[in-house]
Amino acid sequence: MGHMEQAFDEFLVAQPKHWLVGRTGDHVESVIDEGGRPGLPAEAPLLPRLESSSAPDVLAFGPFPDATWFLPEYVLPARDPKFAFDVVQRPGDVATDGGPFNRATLTLTLKEDLSQSVLTSVVSGQLHPVPELRPVVMLAVPITEADDTVVVHRVPGTTARISGTTFTATFELSGSLVEAAYVHLTRSGELRVEYEPTYSGYQTALVTAPDVGFPVHGPVFQGLQFEVFGDGGNTGDAPFMPSLLDRVGAYVFFPCTARFRRSLALGLHFHTDAHRSRFTITAEGMTRPIIDGNDLNDFAGPRSEFRELTTLGDVSSTYPSLQRVFFGQVSGTVIAVPDAYGILVTAQGALAALDSVVDESPATLSGCRFHFTFTVAPMADPIDLARLRADVLATPEAVGRTLRVALPGGLDPRTPSGLQGFPAGRAAFADGDGNAVQVSVDISDDRPTPATTLVNLFLQQLASPGPAPLFGTIAVRLDDVFPQPVRTQLLLNLRRTAHGGDLTTTPLSGSPPTAQATNRGPLDLRLLHGADVRNGQAPGPGVPLGGMVLEGGRSTTLQGLGAGTAVEVSRTLEVPLPLPKAAMLRFLAFHTHTVQEVQHPLTVNAAGLNFAAEGVSTLTAEIALLADPGDPVPALTLSPSHTVDFVHVSLPVDSAVTGLDSTVLLTVTTASGVRTVSLSHDFVDEPILVVTSSTIH
C-alpha cells in the first residue's frame, strides 16, 4: 500500500463520508488540461467521477467527452408476475398472545429507470449507468406502539437479478411485522423499500502537504491533508470547480466503492385484482388466498372468499330473475345466483333429447326404458344482468377494484341436486360447459305402469302451461369451502327457458333509433322486453315488445331501441297451446337405440258400467290403431263378471311416444239385440279406455 493510499484510508476512518464505502484501488494522478482543470489521464480505467452535477442522479462528465454516467431510479412494474406475499403458519407455533405466529416472504420486482432529473439535465450525448451496480435493499415497516409512537422496523432483503435492469427483492418477515406489512400493503399504504445500491467511481480529492510553521487547517494524515468533493450524486450540489489559488497541492483520483440512498413508497400498488390472489396463507398442508386480516389473526383453516353482497339491497325485487348475489373478496368476482335454471335454447334449438334403450330387467313390462337429457342454464334476464353490472360499480366493494359479474360455474358436489316433481324418474346431475348443467332422467317400467305411459306423462308435464310440474333444486358452486349450501330452482318446462346465442341484436344508424333482431335458431321466439345498454352504465328504460313472435331464422326491426352500444332482449320459446304430440319432436330430439318396438298395453275398463241396468250381457271392443296397423289387435270381451281386460301389442317406439290414435268399435249385446258404437281414442294420452253408460249410447 502506498503512502498516499494509507493516508487516505486513515482520513476516511476519521472523517467517514456517507456516500463512500471504501477505496478499491491506487490513486491516479491528475493531468491539467488547457483550461487549467484537472482531469484523468487517457489510460485511466473508465469510471465516473463522484462530484455532483447540477442535479441529483447525474454524475460529472468523465473520461467520455460526450457521455454521462447516471444513477438509476427504481420503479415498480405495473403488473408484477414475481410478486408474492406468502404467509406460513407452522404447526405448534403460537405467539405470546396465544394467537398464530406468522412467517411471511414478500417478493417484489424493482426495475431500474431514468429519473426525471437525468432526463431534464442531459440534453445530448450518451447515457451510461454507473458500473458494477449492486442493489442493497431494506423494507421499512412502520408500527404504532402502545404509547402512540411510530417505530419504523427495517428488514434487510436479498436481491436476484432477472435481467440487465430488473431484479427481485425478497424480505423475510415474522410475528407482528407480517400483520403490519399486510395492512400496509392492502389498506394504509405506508410500506416503503429503502435501497442503497453500490457502484464504482473516482473520488476526486485535493491533497496538500502543509508547510512547517504555517497554521494547519484541519487534520493531517501521514503528513497529508485531504479535501474531497461531491457526494456521489446523492444531492444536486454545484459541480466541482477545482482551483489551486493560494494553495500548494495536487488533485488525485481514488477508485472507490460509492453508494446512494433512495426510498420507494409501495403504497397500494399491489392491492389490485392482478396481485390480490398472490397474497396466500399456508397452514395444515393447505394453501389458499388470504381473504382479509382475520386470516392472520386466527389460525388459518379452509375459508371461502365469498360473502353475500348486501349493499345492493333486496336483490329479488331489483333484479326479478336473480335470487342472491355473492362477492369474491379475492377474485373480485360477483356471482349472481339465478332464481331458476331452465332448458337452454341456443342457435341449435332447445338442448333436450329423448333416447329409448333396451331395458334388460327380467321383470320388464315394455321391454325398454327412456333416457332424457337436458342442458339447463341460469334463467337470468339479460336486462337484469346488465343492470347488475352497472350497479356493482357504485358499491363500496368496487372502490379500487375491477369487479366482474358472473353466473354460477357449476354444481356444488357437496350438496345433492334433485328432481322432486317427478318421483317416477331417476335424475342425475353433472357439470356442463360454462354455466350449464347436464340433467338426465331415466324412466323405466314402474309396475303396474309401463315406461311408455310414464314417459308420456313426463312429456305432457314438459309442455305444461301452468306452474311447472317438473321442478327440482340445483345446488350451485361458489367455491369448494363456502359453508352453507346455495340452492336454486330447477324448472323443466318448454315455456320457461334459458337462452344463449339464439338471438343477435344490432343497433341501426338513423333517427329515431332502431335495432335489428335476428333469430339464429330453428325455433320461434317470443320477445318480451328490450333495453339499450351502454358500457359501465345502467340499461335504459325497458321497452315492451308485446310478445312479438320472431320465427326461426328470421329478422325483425325493434322500434325504440338502438340508442346504446348494445341491445338486450328478454325472451322465451313460442310453444303452441295445446302442444300436439307430433309437434313435440320440434323441441325434443328423439333417438331410438337398439329398441325398435315396445310392448304397450291397451286396456278397456267397464267396471263403471251397470251391465244389469243397461241389459248388457257382453261388450266386445275391437281396436284399430291408425298410425301403425300392423297385426290386428285381438278383440276384448267384457261381461258382468269380467269388467276389465287388456292386451299387449308390439309397437314402434316413436308411436308409443308420439301418440296411439285408434278407432274402437264397441259391440253391445243385449236381450233385445246387438248394436255397435264407434269412437276415437288415444291410448298414449289415456292408456285406459273407460266405458260407462254414456259411452254406449
XYZ file of C-alpha atoms in Angstrom:
697
model
C 0.000 0.000 0.000
C 1.386 3.398 -0.967
C 1.889 6.261 1.402
C -0.975 8.322 -0.034
C -3.368 5.335 -0.026
C -2.642 4.675 3.651
C -3.180 8.336 4.491
C -6.478 8.426 2.569
C -7.770 5.296 4.327
C -6.972 6.878 7.706
C -8.780 10.019 6.578
C -11.933 8.012 5.721
C -11.884 6.286 9.098
C -11.548 9.563 10.946
C -13.943 11.513 8.744
C -16.297 8.986 7.082
C -18.344 10.143 4.120
C -21.874 8.778 3.830
C -21.582 8.184 0.085
C -18.283 6.271 0.315
C -17.987 2.618 1.278
C -14.219 2.445 0.825
C -11.242 2.683 -1.501
C -10.778 -0.066 -4.099
C -7.501 0.851 -5.820
C -4.427 3.058 -6.000
C -4.767 6.760 -6.658
C -4.463 8.231 -10.140
C -2.557 11.477 -10.614
C -4.485 14.174 -12.427
C -3.450 15.889 -15.613
C -4.163 19.553 -16.250
C -5.989 20.473 -19.438
C -5.587 23.663 -21.432
C -8.138 25.389 -19.245
C -6.193 24.607 -16.100
C -8.669 21.961 -14.938
C -7.520 18.623 -13.543
C -8.641 15.521 -15.346
C -7.956 11.835 -15.683
C -5.197 10.571 -17.901
C -6.257 8.802 -21.043
C -5.091 5.378 -19.818
C -7.124 5.528 -16.591
C -9.907 2.940 -16.210
C -13.278 4.298 -17.306
C -15.206 5.107 -14.150
C -17.486 8.029 -13.290
C -16.282 10.887 -11.082
C -18.279 11.402 -7.908
C -18.510 15.193 -7.954
C -22.192 16.099 -8.225
C -23.513 17.831 -11.256
C -26.251 20.425 -11.041
C -28.870 17.705 -10.461
C -29.028 14.567 -8.340
C -28.576 11.201 -10.033
C -26.301 12.728 -12.708
C -22.543 12.330 -12.215
C -19.865 14.528 -13.673
C -18.706 14.135 -17.231
C -15.965 11.593 -17.054
C -13.491 10.086 -19.470
C -16.171 10.019 -22.156
C -16.236 13.528 -23.632
C -19.804 13.101 -24.909
C -21.244 10.724 -22.319
C -22.790 10.997 -18.875
C -22.926 8.462 -16.081
C -26.246 8.293 -14.247
C -27.661 6.772 -11.069
C -30.905 4.883 -11.785
C -34.202 5.301 -10.027
C -36.160 2.177 -9.122
C -39.803 1.747 -10.052
C -42.429 -0.958 -9.649
C -43.735 -2.591 -12.835
C -47.452 -2.050 -13.349
C -48.046 -5.792 -13.155
C -45.527 -7.850 -11.257
C -45.577 -11.584 -12.094
C -42.961 -12.203 -9.381
C -44.948 -10.556 -6.598
C -45.853 -12.800 -3.677
C -46.868 -12.312 -0.064
C -46.705 -15.872 1.219
C -47.640 -16.435 4.855
C -46.962 -19.728 6.643
C -48.410 -20.864 9.989
C -46.351 -23.802 11.193
C -47.834 -26.444 13.483
C -47.081 -25.670 17.108
C -46.021 -22.048 16.521
C -48.015 -19.841 18.908
C -47.470 -16.126 19.533
C -47.206 -14.657 23.017
C -50.859 -13.567 22.894
C -51.966 -17.144 22.209
C -52.724 -16.475 18.545
C -50.935 -17.783 15.477
C -47.274 -16.945 14.892
C -46.976 -15.941 11.247
C -43.965 -16.059 8.976
C -44.086 -14.396 5.581
C -41.964 -13.984 2.485
C -42.535 -10.803 0.492
C -41.137 -10.804 -3.031
C -41.424 -7.932 -5.484
C -39.734 -6.693 -8.618
C -37.730 -3.465 -8.913
C -36.820 -2.025 -12.271
C -34.042 0.476 -12.951
C -35.275 3.624 -14.624
C -34.118 7.096 -15.633
C -35.210 9.745 -13.159
C -36.727 12.987 -14.291
C -33.595 14.854 -13.190
C -31.498 12.745 -15.550
C -33.863 13.293 -18.445
C -34.016 17.052 -17.950
C -30.303 17.585 -17.237
C -28.775 15.748 -20.163
C -29.562 17.439 -23.435
C -27.354 15.366 -25.700
C -24.810 12.604 -25.611
C -24.956 9.049 -24.410
C -26.216 7.905 -21.013
C -24.374 5.149 -19.206
C -25.491 3.560 -15.928
C -22.843 3.614 -13.261
C -20.676 0.471 -13.382
C -20.830 -2.543 -11.069
C -24.204 -1.526 -9.680
C -25.217 -3.818 -6.823
C -28.617 -3.242 -5.185
C -28.879 -3.318 -1.384
C -32.477 -3.103 -0.104
C -34.407 -2.906 3.153
C -38.132 -2.933 3.876
C -39.288 -0.142 6.188
C -42.345 -1.238 8.196
C -43.933 1.439 10.420
C -45.669 0.070 13.541
C -47.593 2.180 16.051
C -46.618 1.241 19.597
C -48.870 1.231 22.662
C -47.837 4.801 23.520
C -48.910 6.005 20.030
C -45.327 6.444 18.862
C -44.496 5.139 15.403
C -41.419 2.933 15.204
C -40.033 2.038 11.789
C -38.693 -1.519 11.667
C -36.204 -2.158 8.885
C -35.932 -5.654 7.447
C -32.924 -6.389 5.194
C -33.701 -8.073 1.912
C -31.945 -10.182 -0.673
C -31.867 -9.453 -4.382
C -31.644 -11.569 -7.501
C -31.014 -10.146 -10.952
C -33.679 -11.046 -13.517
C -32.276 -9.076 -16.430
C -29.855 -6.237 -17.004
C -32.176 -3.643 -15.460
C -34.610 -5.710 -13.383
C -34.218 -7.644 -10.162
C -36.330 -9.127 -7.399
C -36.157 -8.101 -3.774
C -37.174 -10.643 -1.125
C -37.866 -9.959 2.548
C -38.432 -12.445 5.363
C -40.958 -11.231 7.963
C -42.230 -12.774 11.172
C -44.608 -12.081 14.027
C -46.227 -8.659 14.180
C -44.279 -7.497 11.143
C -46.363 -9.867 8.998
C -49.679 -8.402 10.092
C -48.325 -4.845 9.811
C -46.941 -5.410 6.308
C -50.233 -6.947 5.149
C -52.246 -3.989 6.462
C -49.853 -1.513 4.842
C -49.990 -3.344 1.503
C -53.788 -3.614 1.444
C -55.095 -0.669 3.447
C -52.811 2.083 4.748
C -50.108 2.115 2.061
C -47.258 3.202 4.366
C -44.784 0.465 3.458
C -41.641 1.500 1.600
C -38.479 -0.017 0.211
C -35.208 1.708 1.094
C -32.280 0.909 -1.152
C -28.563 1.724 -1.050
C -27.028 0.428 -4.257
C -23.234 0.443 -4.506
C -21.197 1.165 -7.612
C -17.638 2.021 -8.663
C -16.291 5.517 -9.310
C -13.498 8.016 -8.774
C -13.451 10.167 -5.663
C -11.809 13.478 -6.502
C -9.597 14.785 -3.681
C -7.373 17.806 -3.202
C -4.249 16.555 -1.409
C -1.948 19.099 0.224
C 1.193 18.897 2.382
C 1.134 21.886 4.773
C 4.489 23.675 5.225
C 6.088 23.552 8.654
C 5.353 26.693 10.607
C 2.135 27.538 8.829
C -1.228 27.098 10.579
C -2.847 23.758 9.799
C -6.477 23.994 8.837
C -7.873 20.532 9.506
C -6.418 17.147 10.434
C -3.297 15.812 8.813
C -2.834 12.113 7.968
C 0.664 10.842 7.291
C 1.574 14.472 6.710
C -1.201 14.956 4.165
C -4.415 16.898 4.262
C -7.465 15.757 2.198
C -10.430 17.668 0.843
C -12.983 15.592 -1.090
C -15.625 16.894 -3.487
C -19.176 15.882 -4.346
C -21.376 13.312 -2.633
C -21.760 10.654 -5.305
C -24.885 12.107 -6.828
C -26.968 11.946 -3.681
C -27.823 15.644 -3.926
C -27.815 18.307 -6.587
C -24.962 20.453 -5.284
C -22.994 22.695 -7.601
C -20.464 20.799 -9.715
C -16.831 20.740 -8.584
C -14.884 23.721 -9.786
C -11.174 22.974 -8.986
C -8.925 25.807 -8.014
C -5.379 25.789 -6.626
C -5.290 29.513 -5.987
C -3.041 30.253 -2.948
C -2.774 26.526 -2.224
C 0.074 24.068 -2.590
C -1.017 20.594 -3.599
C -2.420 18.361 -6.320
C -5.673 16.769 -7.364
C -5.787 12.976 -7.344
C -8.479 10.418 -8.042
C -9.106 7.457 -5.754
C -11.021 4.438 -7.182
C -13.784 3.818 -4.639
C -16.997 1.971 -3.964
C -19.787 4.515 -3.604
C -23.427 4.280 -2.623
C -26.525 6.401 -2.887
C -29.680 6.284 -0.796
C -33.241 6.343 -2.101
C -36.624 5.086 -0.968
C -39.671 3.894 -2.860
C -43.168 4.021 -1.361
C -45.142 0.871 -2.192
C -48.483 2.477 -1.372
C -51.394 0.298 -2.511
C -49.618 -0.735 -5.699
C -50.245 -4.440 -5.010
C -53.817 -4.039 -3.755
C -55.191 -4.778 -7.214
C -57.054 -7.596 -8.898
C -53.863 -8.582 -10.739
C -51.972 -9.185 -7.470
C -54.672 -9.979 -4.909
C -54.592 -13.739 -5.430
C -50.829 -13.684 -4.733
C -51.428 -12.947 -1.056
C -51.533 -16.524 0.251
C -51.525 -18.369 3.543
C -50.373 -21.935 4.159
C -51.482 -23.934 7.166
C -52.132 -27.624 7.817
C -50.863 -28.582 4.370
C -53.302 -26.266 2.599
C -52.506 -23.079 0.664
C -55.195 -20.579 -0.233
C -55.540 -16.823 -0.865
C -55.700 -14.527 2.140
C -59.267 -13.251 2.436
C -58.634 -10.464 4.957
C -56.654 -9.685 8.107
C -58.641 -12.227 10.133
C -56.679 -14.961 8.373
C -53.523 -13.702 10.065
C -55.060 -13.074 13.481
C -56.680 -16.523 13.686
C -55.341 -19.962 12.966
C -55.993 -20.425 9.267
C -58.291 -23.161 8.026
C -60.457 -23.688 4.942
C -62.320 -20.457 4.267
C -64.375 -19.190 1.349
C -63.561 -15.892 -0.288
C -67.272 -15.322 -0.932
C -69.726 -13.441 1.196
C -73.229 -12.321 0.351
C -73.311 -8.865 -1.208
C -75.863 -6.956 0.856
C -75.036 -3.412 -0.284
C -77.341 -3.865 -3.296
C -80.444 -4.103 -1.107
C -83.274 -6.520 -1.906
C -81.863 -8.441 -4.875
C -85.048 -10.276 -5.908
C -87.103 -7.061 -6.123
C -84.449 -5.113 -8.039
C -83.471 -7.970 -10.352
C -86.527 -10.293 -10.525
C -84.736 -13.115 -12.351
C -81.995 -13.275 -9.703
C -82.151 -14.711 -6.207
C -78.924 -13.752 -4.392
C -75.583 -12.104 -5.162
C -72.201 -13.094 -3.686
C -68.913 -11.170 -3.697
C -65.493 -12.814 -4.082
C -63.173 -10.710 -1.940
C -60.002 -12.044 -3.602
C -61.017 -12.562 -7.216
C -63.408 -9.608 -7.446
C -65.992 -11.945 -8.992
C -69.630 -11.114 -8.298
C -71.681 -14.284 -8.704
C -75.362 -13.767 -9.463
C -77.440 -16.781 -8.438
C -80.486 -17.035 -10.717
C -83.994 -17.574 -9.449
C -84.137 -20.776 -11.500
C -82.396 -22.944 -14.085
C -84.247 -23.958 -17.247
C -83.728 -25.791 -20.529
C -81.092 -23.958 -22.572
C -82.069 -22.667 -26.004
C -79.205 -21.929 -28.410
C -78.776 -21.459 -32.141
C -79.086 -25.267 -32.380
C -82.518 -25.249 -30.736
C -83.646 -26.497 -27.340
C -80.942 -28.696 -25.829
C -83.237 -31.562 -24.899
C -83.222 -35.151 -26.110
C -85.061 -38.420 -25.520
C -83.411 -41.793 -26.111
C -85.068 -45.190 -25.953
C -82.870 -48.091 -24.895
C -83.339 -51.767 -24.100
C -84.451 -52.493 -20.541
C -82.698 -55.726 -19.610
C -84.616 -56.123 -16.366
C -86.172 -59.620 -16.208
C -89.442 -58.187 -14.894
C -89.842 -55.580 -17.639
C -93.301 -54.807 -18.961
C -92.494 -52.852 -22.094
C -89.008 -54.102 -22.950
C -87.465 -50.658 -22.957
C -86.660 -47.634 -20.841
C -86.364 -43.964 -21.720
C -83.451 -41.621 -21.084
C -83.979 -37.843 -21.152
C -81.008 -35.493 -21.312
C -81.319 -31.754 -20.787
C -78.772 -28.972 -20.820
C -80.042 -26.424 -18.334
C -78.640 -22.967 -17.621
C -79.436 -19.941 -15.451
C -82.677 -18.248 -16.471
C -81.169 -14.825 -15.824
C -82.810 -11.980 -17.708
C -80.032 -10.263 -19.735
C -81.501 -6.863 -18.799
C -81.239 -7.752 -15.097
C -77.608 -8.758 -15.599
C -76.832 -5.509 -17.437
C -78.379 -3.519 -14.581
C -76.402 -5.532 -12.013
C -73.119 -4.913 -13.850
C -73.736 -1.179 -13.674
C -74.972 -1.190 -10.069
C -71.994 -3.062 -8.601
C -69.707 -0.263 -9.766
C -71.313 2.021 -7.172
C -70.905 -0.362 -4.227
C -68.207 0.151 -1.570
C -66.693 -3.171 -2.633
C -65.910 -1.706 -6.066
C -63.605 1.065 -4.792
C -60.210 0.488 -6.376
C -61.412 -2.799 -7.862
C -62.458 -4.160 -11.223
C -65.470 -6.313 -10.390
C -66.687 -8.969 -12.798
C -70.294 -10.184 -12.746
C -70.661 -13.886 -13.489
C -73.217 -16.651 -13.189
C -72.518 -19.816 -11.167
C -69.947 -22.028 -12.809
C -71.449 -25.397 -11.938
C -72.694 -27.740 -9.248
C -71.708 -27.902 -5.605
C -70.561 -31.541 -5.282
C -71.104 -31.451 -1.507
C -74.869 -30.858 -1.796
C -77.130 -33.119 -3.891
C -79.438 -31.709 -6.525
C -82.765 -33.378 -7.232
C -85.920 -33.579 -9.360
C -88.683 -33.659 -6.763
C -91.534 -33.073 -9.229
C -91.326 -36.481 -10.915
C -90.551 -39.238 -8.406
C -91.072 -41.967 -11.025
C -87.902 -40.846 -12.821
C -84.311 -41.274 -11.659
C -82.493 -37.967 -12.111
C -78.752 -37.381 -12.289
C -76.772 -34.135 -12.497
C -73.347 -33.243 -13.887
C -71.409 -30.111 -14.743
C -71.735 -28.929 -18.326
C -69.797 -26.348 -20.300
C -69.549 -22.871 -18.826
C -72.593 -22.090 -16.730
C -74.589 -25.072 -17.983
C -75.605 -28.178 -16.037
C -76.415 -31.565 -17.551
C -79.581 -33.212 -16.225
C -80.600 -36.748 -17.127
C -83.830 -38.504 -16.238
C -84.300 -42.272 -16.649
C -87.823 -43.697 -16.837
C -88.441 -47.441 -16.580
C -91.469 -49.639 -16.002
C -92.987 -48.986 -12.598
C -95.473 -51.815 -12.030
C -98.217 -51.732 -12.907
C -97.420 -48.667 -15.049
C -95.300 -49.285 -18.183
C -92.473 -46.937 -19.148
C -94.376 -45.746 -22.225
C -97.181 -44.435 -20.043
C -94.760 -42.696 -17.676
C -92.762 -41.104 -20.470
C -95.925 -39.678 -21.995
C -96.916 -38.228 -18.652
C -93.450 -36.671 -18.449
C -93.834 -35.172 -21.940
C -97.210 -33.676 -21.043
C -95.724 -32.026 -17.977
C -92.769 -30.787 -20.014
C -95.156 -28.611 -22.032
C -97.487 -27.685 -19.168
C -98.697 -24.046 -19.442
C -99.238 -23.588 -15.706
C -96.809 -23.811 -12.799
C -94.067 -26.189 -13.904
C -94.877 -29.656 -12.502
C -91.344 -30.846 -13.368
C -89.486 -28.971 -10.668
C -86.419 -29.624 -8.569
C -83.434 -27.985 -6.915
C -79.884 -27.316 -8.057
C -77.048 -26.705 -5.592
C -74.649 -24.240 -7.235
C -70.947 -23.859 -6.541
C -69.337 -20.643 -5.322
C -66.112 -22.348 -4.278
C -65.200 -25.587 -2.542
C -65.451 -24.279 1.013
C -68.429 -21.901 1.167
C -70.057 -23.074 4.411
C -73.786 -23.059 3.537
C -75.483 -24.730 0.555
C -76.617 -22.305 -2.135
C -79.683 -23.746 -3.831
C -81.948 -22.515 -6.575
C -84.912 -23.902 -8.527
C -84.812 -26.279 -11.470
C -87.762 -25.975 -13.880
C -88.013 -28.418 -16.775
C -90.576 -26.695 -18.950
C -90.592 -25.627 -22.576
C -92.458 -22.427 -21.723
C -89.807 -21.175 -19.258
C -86.342 -21.489 -20.759
C -82.794 -20.148 -20.589
C -81.267 -18.566 -23.680
C -77.809 -18.065 -25.092
C -76.604 -17.468 -28.638
C -80.069 -17.882 -30.159
C -80.696 -14.157 -30.739
C -78.437 -11.379 -32.018
C -79.250 -7.684 -31.871
C -77.592 -4.830 -33.771
C -78.291 -1.097 -33.258
C -79.033 0.598 -36.571
C -77.977 4.088 -37.563
C -80.543 6.789 -38.067
C -83.244 8.576 -36.130
C -85.369 7.588 -34.336
C -83.195 4.744 -33.024
C -83.963 1.221 -34.173
C -82.291 -2.146 -33.839
C -82.322 -5.363 -35.788
C -83.005 -8.655 -34.025
C -82.149 -11.959 -35.701
C -83.339 -15.361 -34.543
C -80.349 -17.607 -35.220
C -82.087 -20.815 -34.213
C -84.767 -23.056 -35.763
C -87.412 -22.426 -33.087
C -89.744 -19.452 -32.846
C -89.023 -16.961 -30.078
C -91.424 -14.721 -28.180
C -89.765 -11.347 -27.492
C -90.861 -9.810 -24.180
C -88.791 -6.699 -23.342
C -85.756 -4.866 -24.683
C -83.363 -2.269 -23.290
C -80.423 -0.228 -24.569
C -77.135 -0.879 -22.789
C -74.004 1.262 -22.599
C -70.756 0.055 -21.073
C -70.500 0.956 -17.403
C -73.982 2.467 -17.284
C -77.370 1.214 -16.204
C -79.554 -0.020 -19.079
C -82.082 2.395 -20.485
C -85.812 2.162 -19.759
C -87.325 -1.177 -20.688
C -89.265 -1.243 -23.944
C -92.202 -3.732 -24.013
C -92.104 -5.793 -27.187
C -95.664 -7.051 -26.804
C -94.831 -10.716 -27.025
C -93.719 -10.344 -30.638
C -93.094 -13.757 -32.231
C -89.860 -13.959 -34.212
C -89.779 -17.085 -36.362
C -86.702 -19.262 -36.566
C -84.068 -17.917 -38.952
C -85.881 -14.581 -39.410
C -85.015 -10.975 -38.546
C -87.142 -8.066 -37.434
C -86.769 -4.384 -36.584
C -87.218 -3.274 -32.986
C -88.608 0.228 -32.652
C -87.480 2.498 -29.793
C -84.234 0.577 -29.245
C -80.709 1.055 -30.583
C -79.551 4.244 -28.845
C -76.891 2.393 -26.824
C -73.837 0.347 -27.706
C -75.852 -2.868 -27.443
C -79.431 -4.075 -27.077
C -80.511 -6.756 -24.611
C -83.758 -8.653 -25.126
C -85.589 -10.942 -22.707
C -87.370 -13.784 -24.478
C -88.798 -17.271 -24.272
C -89.800 -20.043 -26.659
C -93.037 -19.736 -28.564
C -94.825 -23.028 -27.767
C -98.330 -23.782 -29.131
C -101.123 -24.271 -26.609
C -102.007 -27.077 -26.560
C -98.844 -28.655 -27.945
C -99.694 -31.587 -30.248
C -97.705 -34.732 -29.681
C -96.251 -34.660 -33.172
C -95.060 -31.058 -32.641
C -93.195 -32.111 -29.503
C -90.420 -33.510 -31.691
C -89.563 -29.944 -32.839
C -88.437 -29.184 -29.298
C -87.130 -32.581 -28.281
C -84.662 -34.703 -30.250
C -85.870 -38.328 -30.240
C -83.438 -41.204 -30.791
C -84.035 -44.955 -30.854
C -81.107 -47.119 -29.763
C -81.469 -50.895 -30.467
C -85.127 -50.836 -29.418
C -87.369 -50.775 -32.462
C -90.579 -51.919 -30.840
C -92.055 -51.955 -27.352
C -94.826 -53.876 -25.671
C -97.667 -51.457 -24.961
C -100.855 -52.366 -23.072
C -104.269 -51.396 -24.444
C -106.851 -51.543 -21.654
C -110.639 -51.306 -21.646
C -112.293 -50.773 -18.264
C -116.081 -51.214 -17.990
C -116.233 -51.508 -14.217
C -118.300 -48.339 -14.147
C -120.930 -49.754 -16.468
C -124.061 -51.211 -14.808
C -124.494 -54.264 -17.057
C -127.794 -55.350 -15.446
C -129.409 -51.914 -15.550
C -128.397 -51.472 -19.187
C -129.418 -55.008 -20.053
C -125.972 -55.728 -21.480
C -124.776 -59.289 -21.448
C -121.420 -58.794 -23.244
C -119.371 -55.904 -24.546
C -116.785 -56.543 -27.265
C -114.056 -53.976 -28.071
C -112.228 -54.128 -31.424
C -109.268 -51.729 -31.543
C -107.786 -50.494 -34.834
C -104.553 -48.500 -34.494
C -104.456 -45.777 -37.134
C -100.776 -44.827 -37.145
C -99.354 -48.329 -37.487
C -101.999 -51.007 -38.069
C -99.569 -53.938 -38.211
C -101.149 -57.177 -36.994
C -104.794 -56.963 -35.945
C -105.343 -56.302 -32.238
C -107.226 -59.202 -30.604
C -110.747 -58.288 -29.578
C -111.505 -57.819 -25.878
C -114.790 -59.203 -24.473
C -116.167 -57.841 -21.219
C -119.083 -59.129 -19.137
C -120.632 -58.526 -15.699
C -118.100 -60.971 -14.246
C -115.167 -59.710 -16.336
C -115.321 -55.907 -16.457
C -111.656 -55.151 -17.235
C -109.481 -56.624 -19.966
C -106.258 -55.651 -21.733
C -103.950 -56.802 -24.466
C -100.257 -56.154 -25.145
C -99.351 -55.027 -28.634
C -95.904 -54.656 -30.183
C -95.472 -51.106 -31.471
C -92.685 -48.897 -32.834
C -91.190 -46.814 -30.057
C -91.991 -43.499 -31.702
C -95.680 -44.457 -31.996
C -95.804 -45.276 -28.311
C -94.352 -41.849 -27.523
C -95.976 -39.532 -30.045
C -99.491 -40.998 -29.819
C -101.681 -44.057 -30.390
C -104.717 -42.701 -32.180
C -107.191 -45.558 -32.522
C -110.709 -46.343 -33.617
C -112.549 -48.516 -31.115
C -115.638 -50.404 -32.250
C -117.795 -51.433 -29.285
C -120.305 -54.242 -29.928
C -123.046 -54.164 -27.297
C -125.068 -57.374 -26.913
C -128.428 -57.138 -25.113
C -131.554 -59.312 -24.834
C -133.201 -57.169 -27.481
C -130.353 -57.389 -29.989
C -126.871 -56.206 -30.940
C -125.722 -52.662 -31.660
C -122.320 -51.011 -32.323
C -120.728 -47.797 -31.128
C -117.632 -46.322 -32.794
C -115.339 -43.866 -31.006
C -111.799 -42.428 -31.255
C -109.271 -42.852 -28.508
C -105.527 -42.183 -27.948
C -104.071 -44.947 -25.796
C -100.975 -42.796 -25.086
C -102.791 -39.798 -23.662
C -105.256 -42.107 -21.898
C -103.819 -45.624 -21.595
C -107.186 -46.940 -20.292
C -110.427 -46.589 -22.206
C -113.156 -46.221 -19.583
C -116.598 -47.361 -20.717
C -119.690 -46.027 -18.947
C -123.381 -45.864 -19.730
C -122.899 -42.614 -21.660
C -120.244 -44.271 -23.806
C -122.580 -46.900 -25.275
C -125.457 -44.558 -26.002
